[in-house]
């Protein structure tokens, strides 16, 4: 594999979706790497989540959760620490609990 560097400005908000072992597509301009394209959906482990209230249901609201990369998103109340969730990388939205 080739190794190269990109600045935080090149990565923009995409930096929040990078983790060890991630496969991304590299954007080049005149043979120089200028950015990355992420998969549309990626799985992340939940690092921090407040406990939901008893009786929480799938449609009963959301709460902030922190992913393994430090990104904070809104997710359903039933999501707990150590769960794995699927995220839409285009807008950072929760998609589903990963199996």
mmCIF file of N, CA and C in Angstrom:
data_model
loop_
_atom_site.group_PDB
_atom_site.id
_atom_site.type_symbol
_atom_site.label_atom_id
_atom_site.label_comp_id
_atom_site.label_asym_id
_atom_site.label_seq_id
_atom_site.Cartn_x
_atom_site.Cartn_y
_atom_site.Cartn_z
ATOM 1 N N UNK A 1 0.834 -1.185 0.000
ATOM 2 C CA UNK A 1 0.000 0.000 0.000
ATOM 3 C C UNK A 1 0.869 1.234 0.000
ATOM 4 N N UNK A 2 0.303 2.335 -0.464
ATOM 5 C CA UNK A 2 1.020 3.608 -0.483
ATOM 6 C C UNK A 2 0.679 4.396 0.766
ATOM 7 N N UNK A 3 1.657 5.105 1.292
ATOM 8 C CA UNK A 3 1.430 5.939 2.460
ATOM 9 C C UNK A 3 1.564 7.395 2.049
ATOM 10 N N UNK A 4 0.644 8.227 2.544
ATOM 11 C CA UNK A 4 0.677 9.645 2.243
ATOM 12 C C UNK A 4 0.001 10.389 3.380
ATOM 13 N N UNK A 5 0.091 11.693 3.343
ATOM 14 C CA UNK A 5 -0.516 12.520 4.394
ATOM 15 C C UNK A 5 -1.535 13.466 3.790
ATOM 16 N N UNK A 6 -2.586 13.719 4.556
ATOM 17 C CA UNK A 6 -3.576 14.730 4.205
ATOM 18 C C UNK A 6 -3.741 15.644 5.408
ATOM 19 N N UNK A 7 -3.988 16.906 5.161
ATOM 20 C CA UNK A 7 -4.193 17.840 6.266
ATOM 21 C C UNK A 7 -5.619 17.710 6.802
ATOM 22 N N UNK A 8 -5.849 18.235 7.996
ATOM 23 C CA UNK A 8 -7.200 18.237 8.563
ATOM 24 C C UNK A 8 -8.155 18.998 7.652
ATOM 25 N N UNK A 9 -7.660 20.037 7.000
ATOM 26 C CA UNK A 9 -8.499 20.802 6.082
ATOM 27 C C UNK A 9 -8.922 19.942 4.895
ATOM 28 N N UNK A 10 -8.022 19.074 4.419
ATOM 29 C CA UNK A 10 -8.355 18.176 3.310
ATOM 30 C C UNK A 10 -9.430 17.176 3.725
ATOM 31 N N UNK A 11 -9.374 16.746 4.977
ATOM 32 C CA UNK A 11 -10.312 15.727 5.452
ATOM 33 C C UNK A 11 -11.648 16.310 5.882
ATOM 34 N N UNK A 12 -11.652 17.578 6.287
ATOM 35 C CA UNK A 12 -12.896 18.231 6.690
ATOM 36 C C UNK A 12 -13.539 17.453 7.843
ATOM 37 N N UNK A 13 -14.833 17.302 7.857
ATOM 38 C CA UNK A 13 -15.520 16.553 8.919
ATOM 39 C C UNK A 13 -15.356 15.041 8.770
ATOM 40 N N UNK A 14 -14.801 14.601 7.666
ATOM 41 C CA UNK A 14 -14.627 13.163 7.442
ATOM 42 C C UNK A 14 -13.665 12.543 8.446
ATOM 43 N N UNK A 15 -12.861 13.368 9.090
ATOM 44 C CA UNK A 15 -11.896 12.864 10.070
ATOM 45 C C UNK A 15 -12.603 12.101 11.191
ATOM 46 N N UNK A 16 -13.854 12.485 11.518
ATOM 47 C CA UNK A 16 -14.611 11.837 12.597
ATOM 48 C C UNK A 16 -15.011 10.406 12.259
ATOM 49 N N UNK A 17 -14.894 10.012 10.986
ATOM 50 C CA UNK A 17 -15.301 8.670 10.573
ATOM 51 C C UNK A 17 -14.114 7.740 10.344
ATOM 52 N N UNK A 18 -12.905 8.236 10.555
ATOM 53 C CA UNK A 18 -11.721 7.404 10.329
ATOM 54 C C UNK A 18 -11.359 6.621 11.581
ATOM 55 N N UNK A 19 -11.138 5.326 11.399
ATOM 56 C CA UNK A 19 -10.693 4.463 12.486
ATOM 57 C C UNK A 19 -9.776 3.408 11.892
ATOM 58 N N UNK A 20 -9.008 2.750 12.732
ATOM 59 C CA UNK A 20 -8.082 1.725 12.255
ATOM 60 C C UNK A 20 -8.833 0.694 11.425
ATOM 61 N N UNK A 21 -8.267 0.363 10.280
ATOM 62 C CA UNK A 21 -8.851 -0.660 9.431
ATOM 63 C C UNK A 21 -9.919 -0.157 8.478
ATOM 64 N N UNK A 22 -10.212 1.135 8.506
ATOM 65 C CA UNK A 22 -11.220 1.689 7.589
ATOM 66 C C UNK A 22 -10.699 1.643 6.159
ATOM 67 N N UNK A 23 -11.577 1.268 5.246
ATOM 68 C CA UNK A 23 -11.231 1.309 3.834
ATOM 69 C C UNK A 23 -11.905 2.525 3.224
ATOM 70 N N UNK A 24 -11.110 3.386 2.625
ATOM 71 C CA UNK A 24 -11.631 4.601 2.005
ATOM 72 C C UNK A 24 -11.072 4.724 0.596
ATOM 73 N N UNK A 25 -11.756 5.500 -0.219
ATOM 74 C CA UNK A 25 -11.295 5.786 -1.570
ATOM 75 C C UNK A 25 -10.566 7.130 -1.540
ATOM 76 N N UNK A 26 -9.409 7.181 -2.148
ATOM 77 C CA UNK A 26 -8.598 8.396 -2.149
ATOM 78 C C UNK A 26 -8.915 9.223 -3.395
ATOM 79 N N UNK A 27 -9.113 10.522 -3.213
ATOM 80 C CA UNK A 27 -9.308 11.442 -4.334
ATOM 81 C C UNK A 27 -7.951 12.018 -4.719
ATOM 82 N N UNK A 28 -7.654 12.010 -5.997
ATOM 83 C CA UNK A 28 -6.388 12.545 -6.496
ATOM 84 C C UNK A 28 -6.645 13.684 -7.473
ATOM 85 N N UNK A 29 -5.716 14.618 -7.494
ATOM 86 C CA UNK A 29 -5.699 15.663 -8.510
ATOM 87 C C UNK A 29 -4.257 15.784 -8.972
ATOM 88 N N UNK A 30 -4.039 15.555 -10.258
ATOM 89 C CA UNK A 30 -2.683 15.575 -10.827
ATOM 90 C C UNK A 30 -1.743 14.693 -10.013
ATOM 91 N N UNK A 31 -2.199 13.492 -9.724
ATOM 92 C CA UNK A 31 -1.441 12.455 -9.015
ATOM 93 C C UNK A 31 -1.121 12.797 -7.563
ATOM 94 N N UNK A 32 -1.758 13.831 -7.025
ATOM 95 C CA UNK A 32 -1.554 14.205 -5.626
ATOM 96 C C UNK A 32 -2.848 13.927 -4.856
ATOM 97 N N UNK A 33 -2.751 13.219 -3.703
ATOM 98 C CA UNK A 33 -3.969 12.970 -2.919
ATOM 99 C C UNK A 33 -4.516 14.282 -2.347
ATOM 100 N N UNK A 34 -5.830 14.496 -2.538
ATOM 101 C CA UNK A 34 -6.435 15.747 -2.064
ATOM 102 C C UNK A 34 -7.611 15.520 -1.118
ATOM 103 N N UNK A 35 -8.038 14.277 -0.954
ATOM 104 C CA UNK A 35 -9.173 14.011 -0.072
ATOM 105 C C UNK A 35 -9.545 12.546 -0.079
ATOM 106 N N UNK A 36 -10.633 12.229 0.620
ATOM 107 C CA UNK A 36 -11.092 10.842 0.690
ATOM 108 C C UNK A 36 -12.600 10.779 0.467
ATOM 109 N N UNK A 37 -13.049 9.626 -0.008
ATOM 110 C CA UNK A 37 -14.469 9.308 -0.098
ATOM 111 C C UNK A 37 -14.729 8.153 0.854
ATOM 112 N N UNK A 38 -15.690 8.331 1.731
ATOM 113 C CA UNK A 38 -16.038 7.305 2.712
ATOM 114 C C UNK A 38 -17.148 6.415 2.182
ATOM 115 N N UNK A 39 -17.261 5.189 2.719
ATOM 116 C CA UNK A 39 -18.462 4.403 2.436
ATOM 117 C C UNK A 39 -19.673 5.190 2.949
ATOM 118 N N UNK A 40 -20.825 5.029 2.327
ATOM 119 C CA UNK A 40 -22.015 5.777 2.746
ATOM 120 C C UNK A 40 -22.435 5.390 4.158
ATOM 121 N N UNK A 41 -22.326 4.112 4.497
ATOM 122 C CA UNK A 41 -22.692 3.662 5.842
ATOM 123 C C UNK A 41 -21.515 2.936 6.473
ATOM 124 N N UNK A 42 -21.243 3.260 7.740
ATOM 125 C CA UNK A 42 -20.153 2.626 8.480
ATOM 126 C C UNK A 42 -20.628 2.272 9.879
ATOM 127 N N UNK A 43 -20.011 1.239 10.452
ATOM 128 C CA UNK A 43 -20.344 0.805 11.808
ATOM 129 C C UNK A 43 -19.335 1.355 12.811
ATOM 130 N N UNK A 44 -19.857 1.773 13.973
ATOM 131 C CA UNK A 44 -19.019 2.308 15.044
ATOM 132 C C UNK A 44 -19.508 1.797 16.392
ATOM 133 N N UNK A 45 -18.569 1.548 17.296
ATOM 134 C CA UNK A 45 -18.919 1.157 18.662
ATOM 135 C C UNK A 45 -19.267 2.417 19.451
ATOM 136 N N UNK A 46 -20.293 2.294 20.296
ATOM 137 C CA UNK A 46 -20.707 3.407 21.147
ATOM 138 C C UNK A 46 -19.784 3.448 22.354
ATOM 139 N N UNK A 47 -19.102 4.564 22.530
ATOM 140 C CA UNK A 47 -18.154 4.743 23.635
ATOM 141 C C UNK A 47 -18.863 5.266 24.882
ATOM 142 N N UNK A 48 -19.860 6.135 24.676
ATOM 143 C CA UNK A 48 -20.564 6.729 25.814
ATOM 144 C C UNK A 48 -22.024 6.963 25.441
ATOM 145 N N UNK A 49 -22.914 6.553 26.342
ATOM 146 C CA UNK A 49 -24.347 6.787 26.155
ATOM 147 C C UNK A 49 -25.008 6.801 27.521
ATOM 148 N N UNK A 50 -25.815 7.795 27.758
ATOM 149 C CA UNK A 50 -26.576 7.839 29.003
ATOM 150 C C UNK A 50 -27.590 6.706 28.991
ATOM 151 N N UNK A 51 -27.923 6.217 30.162
ATOM 152 C CA UNK A 51 -28.922 5.155 30.267
ATOM 153 C C UNK A 51 -30.279 5.691 29.837
ATOM 154 N N UNK A 52 -31.023 4.873 29.099
ATOM 155 C CA UNK A 52 -32.387 5.238 28.726
ATOM 156 C C UNK A 52 -33.327 4.939 29.876
ATOM 157 N N UNK A 53 -34.479 5.540 29.836
ATOM 158 C CA UNK A 53 -35.482 5.311 30.878
ATOM 159 C C UNK A 53 -36.217 4.006 30.617
ATOM 160 N N UNK A 54 -36.686 3.371 31.677
ATOM 161 C CA UNK A 54 -37.455 2.139 31.539
ATOM 162 C C UNK A 54 -38.688 2.429 30.689
ATOM 163 N N UNK A 55 -38.965 1.540 29.764
ATOM 164 C CA UNK A 55 -40.112 1.715 28.891
ATOM 165 C C UNK A 55 -39.779 2.435 27.596
ATOM 166 N N UNK A 56 -38.501 2.765 27.374
ATOM 167 C CA UNK A 56 -38.122 3.418 26.121
ATOM 168 C C UNK A 56 -38.462 2.512 24.949
ATOM 169 N N UNK A 57 -38.970 3.098 23.913
ATOM 170 C CA UNK A 57 -39.307 2.353 22.705
ATOM 171 C C UNK A 57 -38.534 2.946 21.531
ATOM 172 N N UNK A 58 -38.558 2.224 20.427
ATOM 173 C CA UNK A 58 -37.812 2.647 19.242
ATOM 174 C C UNK A 58 -38.191 4.063 18.818
ATOM 175 N N UNK A 59 -39.443 4.442 18.921
ATOM 176 C CA UNK A 59 -39.884 5.738 18.409
ATOM 177 C C UNK A 59 -40.062 6.797 19.492
ATOM 178 N N UNK A 60 -39.510 6.584 20.673
ATOM 179 C CA UNK A 60 -39.807 7.492 21.784
ATOM 180 C C UNK A 60 -38.809 8.625 21.981
ATOM 181 N N UNK A 61 -37.957 8.912 21.030
ATOM 182 C CA UNK A 61 -37.044 10.037 21.174
ATOM 183 C C UNK A 61 -35.596 9.654 20.953
ATOM 184 N N UNK A 62 -34.723 10.650 21.139
ATOM 185 C CA UNK A 62 -33.296 10.426 20.924
ATOM 186 C C UNK A 62 -32.491 11.008 22.074
ATOM 187 N N UNK A 63 -31.213 10.634 22.078
ATOM 188 C CA UNK A 63 -30.265 11.138 23.072
ATOM 189 C C UNK A 63 -28.901 11.228 22.407
ATOM 190 N N UNK A 64 -27.993 12.050 22.939
ATOM 191 C CA UNK A 64 -26.645 12.106 22.370
ATOM 192 C C UNK A 64 -25.838 10.871 22.782
ATOM 193 N N UNK A 65 -25.098 10.330 21.834
ATOM 194 C CA UNK A 65 -24.162 9.241 22.124
ATOM 195 C C UNK A 65 -22.807 9.636 21.549
ATOM 196 N N UNK A 66 -21.739 9.107 22.145
ATOM 197 C CA UNK A 66 -20.382 9.365 21.663
ATOM 198 C C UNK A 66 -19.844 8.086 21.044
ATOM 199 N N UNK A 67 -19.380 8.188 19.806
ATOM 200 C CA UNK A 67 -18.830 7.034 19.103
ATOM 201 C C UNK A 67 -17.354 6.858 19.442
ATOM 202 N N UNK A 68 -16.797 5.723 19.056
ATOM 203 C CA UNK A 68 -15.402 5.398 19.354
ATOM 204 C C UNK A 68 -14.420 6.427 18.813
ATOM 205 N N UNK A 69 -14.801 7.192 17.800
ATOM 206 C CA UNK A 69 -13.921 8.209 17.225
ATOM 207 C C UNK A 69 -14.070 9.563 17.906
ATOM 208 N N UNK A 70 -15.019 9.670 18.837
ATOM 209 C CA UNK A 70 -15.265 10.933 19.522
ATOM 210 C C UNK A 70 -16.425 11.727 18.949
ATOM 211 N N UNK A 71 -16.955 11.297 17.813
ATOM 212 C CA UNK A 71 -18.093 11.975 17.196
ATOM 213 C C UNK A 71 -19.333 11.800 18.066
ATOM 214 N N UNK A 72 -20.063 12.884 18.281
ATOM 215 C CA UNK A 72 -21.306 12.840 19.051
ATOM 216 C C UNK A 72 -22.473 12.986 18.086
ATOM 217 N N UNK A 73 -23.404 12.030 18.155
ATOM 218 C CA UNK A 73 -24.590 12.055 17.292
ATOM 219 C C UNK A 73 -25.831 11.793 18.134
ATOM 220 N N UNK A 74 -26.992 11.958 17.532
ATOM 221 C CA UNK A 74 -28.257 11.622 18.177
ATOM 222 C C UNK A 74 -28.642 10.203 17.780
ATOM 223 N N UNK A 75 -29.107 9.421 18.754
ATOM 224 C CA UNK A 75 -29.510 8.037 18.510
ATOM 225 C C UNK A 75 -30.729 7.729 19.374
ATOM 226 N N UNK A 76 -31.452 6.665 19.048
ATOM 227 C CA UNK A 76 -32.614 6.294 19.857
ATOM 228 C C UNK A 76 -32.229 6.019 21.310
ATOM 229 N N UNK A 77 -33.187 6.179 22.195
ATOM 230 C CA UNK A 77 -32.962 6.025 23.632
ATOM 231 C C UNK A 77 -32.514 4.623 24.034
ATOM 232 N N UNK A 78 -32.822 3.611 23.220
ATOM 233 C CA UNK A 78 -32.470 2.236 23.584
ATOM 234 C C UNK A 78 -31.017 1.880 23.298
ATOM 235 N N UNK A 79 -30.245 2.765 22.674
ATOM 236 C CA UNK A 79 -28.835 2.496 22.371
ATOM 237 C C UNK A 79 -28.010 2.662 23.644
ATOM 238 N N UNK A 80 -27.117 1.698 23.896
ATOM 239 C CA UNK A 80 -26.296 1.684 25.109
ATOM 240 C C UNK A 80 -24.811 1.673 24.772
ATOM 241 N N UNK A 81 -23.979 1.941 25.781
ATOM 242 C CA UNK A 81 -22.532 1.831 25.614
ATOM 243 C C UNK A 81 -22.189 0.427 25.135
ATOM 244 N N UNK A 82 -21.185 0.349 24.293
ATOM 245 C CA UNK A 82 -20.653 -0.879 23.704
ATOM 246 C C UNK A 82 -21.514 -1.436 22.581
ATOM 247 N N UNK A 83 -22.712 -0.870 22.331
ATOM 248 C CA UNK A 83 -23.478 -1.272 21.154
ATOM 249 C C UNK A 83 -22.696 -0.861 19.915
ATOM 250 N N UNK A 84 -22.983 -1.499 18.797
ATOM 251 C CA UNK A 84 -22.415 -1.098 17.516
ATOM 252 C C UNK A 84 -23.564 -0.529 16.691
ATOM 253 N N UNK A 85 -23.354 0.681 16.188
ATOM 254 C CA UNK A 85 -24.399 1.349 15.417
ATOM 255 C C UNK A 85 -23.902 1.655 14.013
ATOM 256 N N UNK A 86 -24.837 1.686 13.067
ATOM 257 C CA UNK A 86 -24.525 2.030 11.679
ATOM 258 C C UNK A 86 -24.882 3.503 11.485
ATOM 259 N N UNK A 87 -23.933 4.253 10.912
ATOM 260 C CA UNK A 87 -24.061 5.691 10.727
ATOM 261 C C UNK A 87 -23.996 6.027 9.239
ATOM 262 N N UNK A 88 -24.817 6.985 8.809
ATOM 263 C CA UNK A 88 -24.749 7.512 7.447
ATOM 264 C C UNK A 88 -23.671 8.599 7.443
ATOM 265 N N UNK A 89 -22.582 8.368 6.733
ATOM 266 C CA UNK A 89 -21.448 9.295 6.766
ATOM 267 C C UNK A 89 -21.701 10.577 5.979
ATOM 268 N N UNK A 90 -22.767 10.625 5.196
ATOM 269 C CA UNK A 90 -23.069 11.854 4.447
ATOM 270 C C UNK A 90 -23.554 12.964 5.370
ATOM 271 N N UNK A 91 -24.283 12.574 6.438
ATOM 272 C CA UNK A 91 -24.827 13.599 7.333
ATOM 273 C C UNK A 91 -24.644 13.276 8.816
ATOM 274 N N UNK A 92 -23.986 12.161 9.126
ATOM 275 C CA UNK A 92 -23.733 11.796 10.516
ATOM 276 C C UNK A 92 -24.947 11.284 11.258
ATOM 277 N N UNK A 93 -25.945 10.832 10.537
ATOM 278 C CA UNK A 93 -27.169 10.380 11.193
ATOM 279 C C UNK A 93 -27.121 8.890 11.533
ATOM 280 N N UNK A 94 -27.816 8.553 12.614
ATOM 281 C CA UNK A 94 -27.988 7.163 13.030
ATOM 282 C C UNK A 94 -28.860 6.466 11.993
ATOM 283 N N UNK A 95 -28.475 5.235 11.607
ATOM 284 C CA UNK A 95 -29.263 4.445 10.666
ATOM 285 C C UNK A 95 -29.944 3.296 11.398
ATOM 286 N N UNK A 96 -29.135 2.501 12.116
ATOM 287 C CA UNK A 96 -29.681 1.347 12.820
ATOM 288 C C UNK A 96 -28.632 0.783 13.762
ATOM 289 N N UNK A 97 -29.086 -0.098 14.646
ATOM 290 C CA UNK A 97 -28.141 -0.845 15.475
ATOM 291 C C UNK A 97 -27.589 -1.950 14.589
ATOM 292 N N UNK A 98 -26.274 -2.071 14.539
ATOM 293 C CA UNK A 98 -25.639 -3.088 13.697
ATOM 294 C C UNK A 98 -25.727 -4.442 14.381
ATOM 295 N N UNK A 99 -25.781 -5.461 13.590
ATOM 296 C CA UNK A 99 -25.911 -6.819 14.117
ATOM 297 C C UNK A 99 -24.548 -7.411 14.365
#
